[in-house]
Tab-separated table of C-alpha atoms in Angstrom:
chain	number	residue	atom	x	y	z
A	260	MET	CA	75.252	-82.703	-88.417
A	261	LYS	CA	73.631	-85.208	-86.053
A	262	LYS	CA	69.874	-85.127	-85.540
A	263	GLN	CA	70.377	-84.296	-81.862
A	264	ASP	CA	72.489	-81.265	-82.764
A	265	ILE	CA	69.915	-80.085	-85.319
A	266	ILE	CA	67.152	-80.371	-82.729
A	267	ARG	CA	69.231	-78.494	-80.170
A	268	LEU	CA	69.934	-75.641	-82.560
A	269	GLU	CA	66.330	-75.373	-83.659
A	270	ARG	CA	65.117	-75.547	-80.064
A	271	THR	CA	67.486	-72.768	-79.010
A	272	LYS	CA	66.384	-70.659	-81.962
A	273	ARG	CA	62.701	-70.994	-81.109
A	274	LEU	CA	62.915	-70.778	-77.327
A	275	ASN	CA	65.656	-68.213	-76.801
A	276	MET	CA	63.014	-65.970	-75.254
A	277	PRO	CA	59.892	-66.880	-73.230
A	278	LEU	CA	56.679	-66.501	-75.200
A	279	ALA	CA	55.506	-63.815	-72.804
A	280	LYS	CA	58.421	-61.596	-73.826
A	281	LYS	CA	57.594	-61.993	-77.507
A	282	LEU	CA	54.124	-60.585	-76.963
A	283	LYS	CA	53.164	-56.954	-76.537
A	284	PRO	CA	52.290	-56.053	-72.923
A	285	TYR	CA	48.648	-55.255	-73.609
A	286	GLU	CA	47.885	-58.453	-75.521
A	287	ILE	CA	47.524	-60.872	-72.601
A	288	GLU	CA	44.968	-58.673	-70.853
A	289	ASN	CA	43.078	-57.079	-73.742
A	290	VAL	CA	43.016	-59.459	-76.726
A	291	ASP	CA	40.268	-62.086	-77.037
A	292	LYS	CA	41.278	-65.738	-76.744
A	293	GLU	CA	40.968	-66.573	-80.425
A	294	GLU	CA	43.208	-63.696	-81.484
A	295	PHE	CA	45.623	-64.359	-78.614
A	296	LEU	CA	46.049	-68.011	-79.612
A	297	GLN	CA	46.827	-66.914	-83.156
A	298	ARG	CA	49.497	-64.566	-81.759
A	299	LEU	CA	51.028	-67.422	-79.746
A	300	MET	CA	51.264	-69.559	-82.860
A	301	ASN	CA	52.804	-66.730	-84.879
A	302	VAL	CA	55.519	-65.754	-82.384
A	303	SER	CA	56.463	-69.390	-81.679
A	304	ASP	CA	56.134	-70.619	-85.274
A	305	PHE	CA	54.219	-73.581	-83.834
A	306	PHE	CA	50.799	-73.995	-85.424
A	307	ILE	CA	48.175	-76.381	-84.098
A	308	ASP	CA	45.188	-78.064	-85.728
A	309	PHE	CA	41.981	-76.024	-85.966
A	310	GLN	CA	40.014	-78.522	-83.849
A	311	ALA	CA	42.697	-78.359	-81.167
A	312	GLN	CA	42.494	-74.567	-81.278
A	313	LYS	CA	38.756	-74.764	-80.632
A	314	TRP	CA	39.357	-77.014	-77.627
A	315	PHE	CA	41.898	-74.600	-76.080
A	316	ILE	CA	39.630	-71.594	-76.626
A	317	LYS	CA	36.637	-73.364	-75.107
A	318	ASN	CA	38.380	-74.847	-72.055
A	319	CYS	CA	40.864	-72.126	-71.050
A	320	LYS	CA	39.187	-69.442	-68.935
A	321	ASN	CA	41.536	-66.632	-69.870
A	322	ASN	CA	44.673	-65.814	-71.842
A	323	TYR	CA	46.984	-66.732	-68.959
A	324	GLN	CA	45.611	-70.269	-68.930
A	325	LEU	CA	45.720	-70.320	-72.718
A	326	MET	CA	49.391	-69.332	-72.793
A	327	TYR	CA	50.300	-71.894	-70.126
A	328	ALA	CA	48.480	-74.724	-71.932
A	329	PHE	CA	50.049	-73.718	-75.246
A	330	GLN	CA	53.515	-73.726	-73.656
A	331	LEU	CA	52.968	-77.237	-72.312
A	332	LEU	CA	51.996	-78.490	-75.757
A	333	PHE	CA	54.947	-76.686	-77.347
A	334	GLN	CA	57.378	-78.107	-74.773
A	335	ARG	CA	55.942	-81.595	-75.197
A	336	ALA	CA	56.566	-81.484	-78.948
A	337	ILE	CA	60.135	-80.221	-78.546
A	338	ASN	CA	60.993	-82.824	-75.940
A	339	GLN	CA	59.685	-85.472	-78.313
A	340	GLY	CA	62.128	-84.202	-80.936
A	341	HIS	CA	59.826	-82.408	-83.384
A	342	PHE	CA	58.610	-78.857	-83.987
A	343	TYR	CA	55.138	-79.388	-85.370
A	344	PHE	CA	51.704	-80.315	-84.029
A	345	LEU	CA	50.810	-83.960	-83.455
A	346	TRP	CA	47.520	-85.212	-82.056
A	347	GLU	CA	49.481	-87.631	-79.878
A	348	ASP	CA	51.056	-84.666	-78.034
A	349	PHE	CA	47.709	-82.902	-77.757
A	350	TYR	CA	45.937	-85.920	-76.253
A	351	TYR	CA	48.817	-86.411	-73.830
A	352	ILE	CA	48.610	-82.815	-72.575
A	353	VAL	CA	44.820	-82.865	-72.334
A	354	LYS	CA	44.863	-86.147	-70.427
A	355	ASN	CA	47.482	-85.080	-67.884
A	356	MET	CA	46.677	-81.383	-67.514
A	357	ASP	CA	44.277	-80.192	-64.843
A	358	LEU	CA	42.955	-76.825	-65.975
A	359	SER	CA	41.380	-76.229	-62.573
A	360	GLN	CA	44.889	-76.110	-61.090
A	361	MET	CA	46.159	-73.486	-63.520
A	362	TYR	CA	46.839	-70.057	-62.187
A	363	ASN	CA	45.695	-66.727	-63.522
A	364	SER	CA	49.326	-65.802	-64.101
A	365	PHE	CA	52.542	-67.686	-64.638
A	366	ASP	CA	55.811	-66.853	-62.910
A	367	GLN	CA	58.608	-67.227	-65.439
A	368	GLN	CA	61.110	-67.885	-62.622
A	369	ILE	CA	59.492	-71.188	-61.684
A	370	GLY	CA	61.661	-74.095	-62.788
A	371	ASN	CA	64.402	-71.785	-64.147
A	372	ILE	CA	67.820	-72.147	-62.519
A	373	ASP	CA	71.258	-70.901	-63.603
A	374	THR	CA	74.606	-72.627	-63.127
A	375	LEU	CA	78.050	-72.803	-64.734
A	376	GLY	CA	79.397	-75.627	-66.855
A	377	ILE	CA	81.978	-76.600	-69.428
A	378	ILE	CA	81.058	-76.456	-73.126
A	379	LYS	CA	83.829	-77.052	-75.653
A	380	ASN	CA	86.496	-76.486	-72.980
A	381	LYS	CA	85.081	-73.091	-71.975
A	382	VAL	CA	83.173	-72.024	-68.864
A	383	LYS	CA	79.642	-71.033	-69.860
A	384	LYS	CA	76.536	-69.885	-68.056
A	385	ILE	CA	73.909	-72.622	-68.299
A	386	LYS	CA	70.194	-72.047	-67.885
A	387	ILE	CA	68.161	-75.072	-66.844
A	388	ARG	CA	64.430	-74.936	-67.543
A	389	CYS	CA	62.100	-77.465	-65.994
A	390	CYS	CA	58.358	-78.049	-66.308
A	391	ALA	CA	56.441	-80.475	-64.050
A	392	ILE	CA	53.068	-81.884	-65.151
A	393	PRO	CA	51.060	-83.810	-62.497
A	394	ILE	CA	49.934	-87.297	-63.497
A	395	ASP	CA	47.572	-89.783	-61.867
A	396	LYS	CA	49.170	-93.190	-62.374
A	397	LYS	CA	52.317	-92.692	-60.256
A	398	LYS	CA	54.504	-93.468	-63.263
A	399	GLY	CA	56.157	-90.133	-63.839
A	400	LYS	CA	59.098	-89.896	-66.207
A	401	ILE	CA	61.824	-87.403	-67.013
A	402	TYR	CA	61.965	-86.160	-70.592
A	403	CYS	CA	64.993	-84.439	-72.058
A	404	ILE	CA	66.363	-84.330	-75.584
A	405	GLU	CA	69.842	-84.776	-74.096
A	406	LYS	CA	70.883	-87.880	-72.167
A	407	LEU	CA	70.738	-87.431	-68.407
A	408	PHE	CA	72.160	-89.491	-65.555
A	409	ILE	CA	69.706	-88.981	-62.702
A	410	ARG	CA	70.220	-92.028	-60.499
A	411	ASN	CA	72.287	-90.042	-58.018
A	412	LEU	CA	69.831	-87.169	-57.667
A	413	PRO	CA	67.813	-87.058	-54.409
A	414	ILE	CA	64.447	-86.976	-56.165
A	415	ARG	CA	63.194	-90.550	-55.931
A	416	LYS	CA	59.615	-90.466	-54.694
A	417	ILE	CA	58.132	-87.125	-55.628
A	418	ILE	CA	58.863	-87.230	-59.348
A	419	LYS	CA	56.744	-90.358	-59.686
A	420	ASP	CA	53.729	-88.047	-59.453
A	421	TYR	CA	54.948	-85.852	-62.323
A	422	ASN	CA	56.248	-85.944	-65.830
A	423	ILE	CA	59.310	-83.714	-65.776
A	424	TYR	CA	60.451	-81.861	-68.898
A	425	ILE	CA	63.994	-80.504	-68.857
A	426	LYS	CA	65.864	-78.266	-71.289
A	427	PHE	CA	69.362	-76.778	-71.199
A	428	TYR	CA	70.472	-73.515	-72.789
A	429	PRO	CA	72.661	-73.394	-74.773
A	430	GLN	CA	73.171	-77.131	-74.071
A	431	LYS	CA	73.852	-79.645	-71.298
A	432	PRO	CA	77.278	-79.088	-69.655
A	433	GLU	CA	80.012	-81.562	-70.493
A	434	ASN	CA	81.526	-81.704	-66.989
A	435	HIS	CA	79.318	-84.384	-65.414
A	436	GLY	CA	79.127	-84.202	-61.623
A	437	SER	CA	79.704	-80.465	-61.185
A	438	TRP	CA	76.295	-78.869	-61.920
A	439	GLU	CA	73.594	-81.361	-60.866
A	440	ALA	CA	72.729	-79.374	-57.733
A	441	ALA	CA	71.204	-76.760	-60.046
A	442	LEU	CA	69.255	-79.453	-61.921
A	443	THR	CA	67.857	-80.781	-58.644
A	444	ILE	CA	66.746	-77.290	-57.583
A	445	ALA	CA	65.146	-76.682	-60.995
A	446	ILE	CA	63.034	-79.826	-60.521
A	447	TYR	CA	62.220	-78.784	-56.958
A	448	SER	CA	61.170	-75.319	-58.141
A	449	ALA	CA	58.932	-76.706	-60.900
A	450	ILE	CA	57.168	-79.133	-58.569
A	451	TYR	CA	56.706	-76.880	-55.548
A	452	ASN	CA	56.494	-73.539	-57.390
A	453	LYS	CA	59.240	-71.981	-55.281
A	454	ILE	CA	61.694	-69.302	-56.394
A	455	PHE	CA	64.565	-67.186	-55.058
A	456	ASN	CA	64.205	-63.562	-53.995
A	457	LEU	CA	67.300	-62.599	-56.012
A	458	PRO	CA	68.940	-63.753	-59.257
A	459	SER	CA	70.908	-66.815	-58.187
A	460	LEU	CA	73.672	-69.091	-59.386
A	461	ILE	CA	73.887	-72.633	-58.002
A	462	LEU	CA	77.294	-74.290	-58.320
A	463	GLY	CA	78.406	-77.847	-57.664
A	464	GLY	CA	77.296	-81.433	-57.953
A	465	ILE	CA	75.072	-83.334	-55.511
A	466	THR	CA	75.089	-86.740	-53.802
A	467	LYS	CA	72.209	-89.170	-53.207
A	468	LYS	CA	71.987	-87.840	-49.653
A	469	GLY	CA	71.601	-84.271	-50.899
A	470	GLU	CA	75.104	-83.092	-50.011
A	471	ILE	CA	76.476	-80.327	-52.286
A	472	LYS	CA	79.840	-81.147	-53.851
A	473	SER	CA	82.520	-78.597	-54.633
A	474	ILE	CA	82.924	-77.405	-58.214
A	475	GLU	CA	86.157	-78.174	-60.031
A	476	ILE	CA	86.233	-75.600	-62.806
A	477	PRO	CA	87.876	-72.138	-62.931
A	478	PHE	CA	84.764	-70.066	-62.310
A	479	GLU	CA	86.063	-67.061	-60.339
A	480	THR	CA	86.817	-64.783	-63.311
A	481	PHE	CA	83.503	-65.649	-64.938
A	482	ILE	CA	81.550	-64.689	-61.809
A	483	ASN	CA	83.299	-61.327	-61.501
A	484	ASN	CA	82.019	-60.365	-64.953
A	485	GLN	CA	78.364	-61.119	-64.210
A	486	ASP	CA	75.491	-58.961	-63.036
A	487	PRO	CA	74.830	-58.791	-59.269
A	488	ILE	CA	73.746	-62.220	-58.032
A	489	GLN	CA	73.759	-64.501	-55.023
A	490	ILE	CA	75.912	-67.605	-55.323
A	491	PHE	CA	75.168	-70.905	-53.609
A	492	ILE	CA	78.426	-72.801	-53.309
A	493	ASN	CA	80.187	-75.434	-51.231
A	494	ILE	CA	82.270	-73.879	-48.463
A	495	GLU	CA	85.455	-75.464	-49.865
A	496	ASN	CA	85.090	-73.386	-53.039
A	497	ASN	CA	84.320	-70.256	-51.079
A	498	LYS	CA	87.851	-70.204	-49.645
A	499	ASN	CA	89.151	-69.110	-53.058
A	500	LEU	CA	86.587	-66.386	-53.705
A	501	GLN	CA	87.297	-62.737	-53.046
A	502	ARG	CA	84.540	-60.625	-51.531
A	503	SER	CA	82.776	-58.434	-54.043
A	504	SER	CA	79.924	-55.951	-54.154
A	505	PHE	CA	78.690	-57.700	-57.306
A	506	TYR	CA	77.661	-60.923	-55.603
A	507	SER	CA	76.824	-62.411	-52.218
A	508	ILE	CA	78.073	-65.827	-51.140
A	509	VAL	CA	75.834	-68.417	-49.492
A	510	ASN	CA	77.839	-71.316	-48.037
A	511	VAL	CA	75.947	-74.596	-48.361
A	512	LYS	CA	76.557	-78.172	-47.325
A	513	ASN	CA	73.316	-79.823	-48.449
A	514	ILE	CA	70.243	-79.169	-50.545
A	515	GLN	CA	68.197	-78.036	-47.543
A	516	ASP	CA	70.562	-75.092	-47.162
A	517	ILE	CA	69.425	-73.968	-50.622
A	518	THR	CA	65.711	-74.782	-50.527
A	519	SER	CA	65.331	-73.052	-47.164
A	520	ARG	CA	66.133	-69.752	-48.895
A	521	MET	CA	63.419	-70.145	-51.529
A	522	LYS	CA	59.958	-68.641	-51.259
A	523	LYS	CA	56.637	-69.626	-52.687
A	524	SER	CA	55.705	-67.893	-55.880
A	525	ASN	CA	52.419	-66.029	-55.867
A	526	ASP	CA	51.314	-68.725	-58.310
A	527	SER	CA	52.141	-71.630	-55.998
A	528	ARG	CA	49.941	-74.248	-54.358
A	529	GLU	CA	50.502	-76.613	-51.453
A	530	TYR	CA	51.921	-80.124	-51.860
A	531	LYS	CA	51.803	-82.816	-49.197
A	532	LEU	CA	54.896	-84.724	-50.331
A	533	TYR	CA	57.469	-82.027	-49.552
A	534	LYS	CA	59.672	-84.231	-47.369
A	535	ASP	CA	59.794	-87.056	-49.926
A	536	PHE	CA	61.600	-84.856	-52.435
A	537	LEU	CA	64.816	-84.911	-50.438
A	538	ILE	CA	64.828	-88.641	-49.651
A	539	SER	CA	66.502	-90.795	-52.261
A	540	SER	CA	68.744	-93.815	-52.334
A	541	LYS	CA	67.151	-96.044	-54.953
A	542	ARG	CA	66.926	-96.015	-58.706
A	543	ILE	CA	64.141	-93.835	-60.103
């Protein structure tokens, strides 16, 4: 088995549920920080150096901040291809993380977008998870254990202010060009802390100008078997869909048609570079 496949399997095993769902409801509010950090390490099977533990406990104001910081460190390690603590990862997170900007809670919907893709010749539901960490030097990069082609995504300027971490569950789709609209919205959500009111499925590829392309896979039967959702889809695909009480259809032509239906999470903050996110024609 290739190293990339081993990492993917191990990553899926460890992150198949958000850390918050692995904890008991009362723990975040009622357990002291030292005990809570120990719980985070136990449920994630990711243990950090004692001196690093002391730093987190001292600098995080509450357990919400502690969980968020721990998740960033955990995600950094996984995106670097390992599942154990390294001081290099710790120093990177500490350097680029602004604890004053952390929120008292963390909305698990932020940066999480669903789509459909082809895996081993079968249509599968794909969850895209994205985390955006602000940086100061305007040299932001995209990190993903799987190879990504992002030159055609309309995200040129704004990502230079962030390091973007991307993961796919169960893995990146094989049908290139038919799901990148969802990836773009995941990045948008992570940067601007915006979410949808309802569970949503974003279908189709995307052009440099932000136009949503039609999807060329047999998705109708798959959608009919899903829980109630709203579907963002190119109008050309919509012609083949039958109306159903299980989903609502939102016809879209460009990315603005999708982002206009998102709302700010209660955890969100303002950004001044909103318009730059949708302008892209050059290589990142």
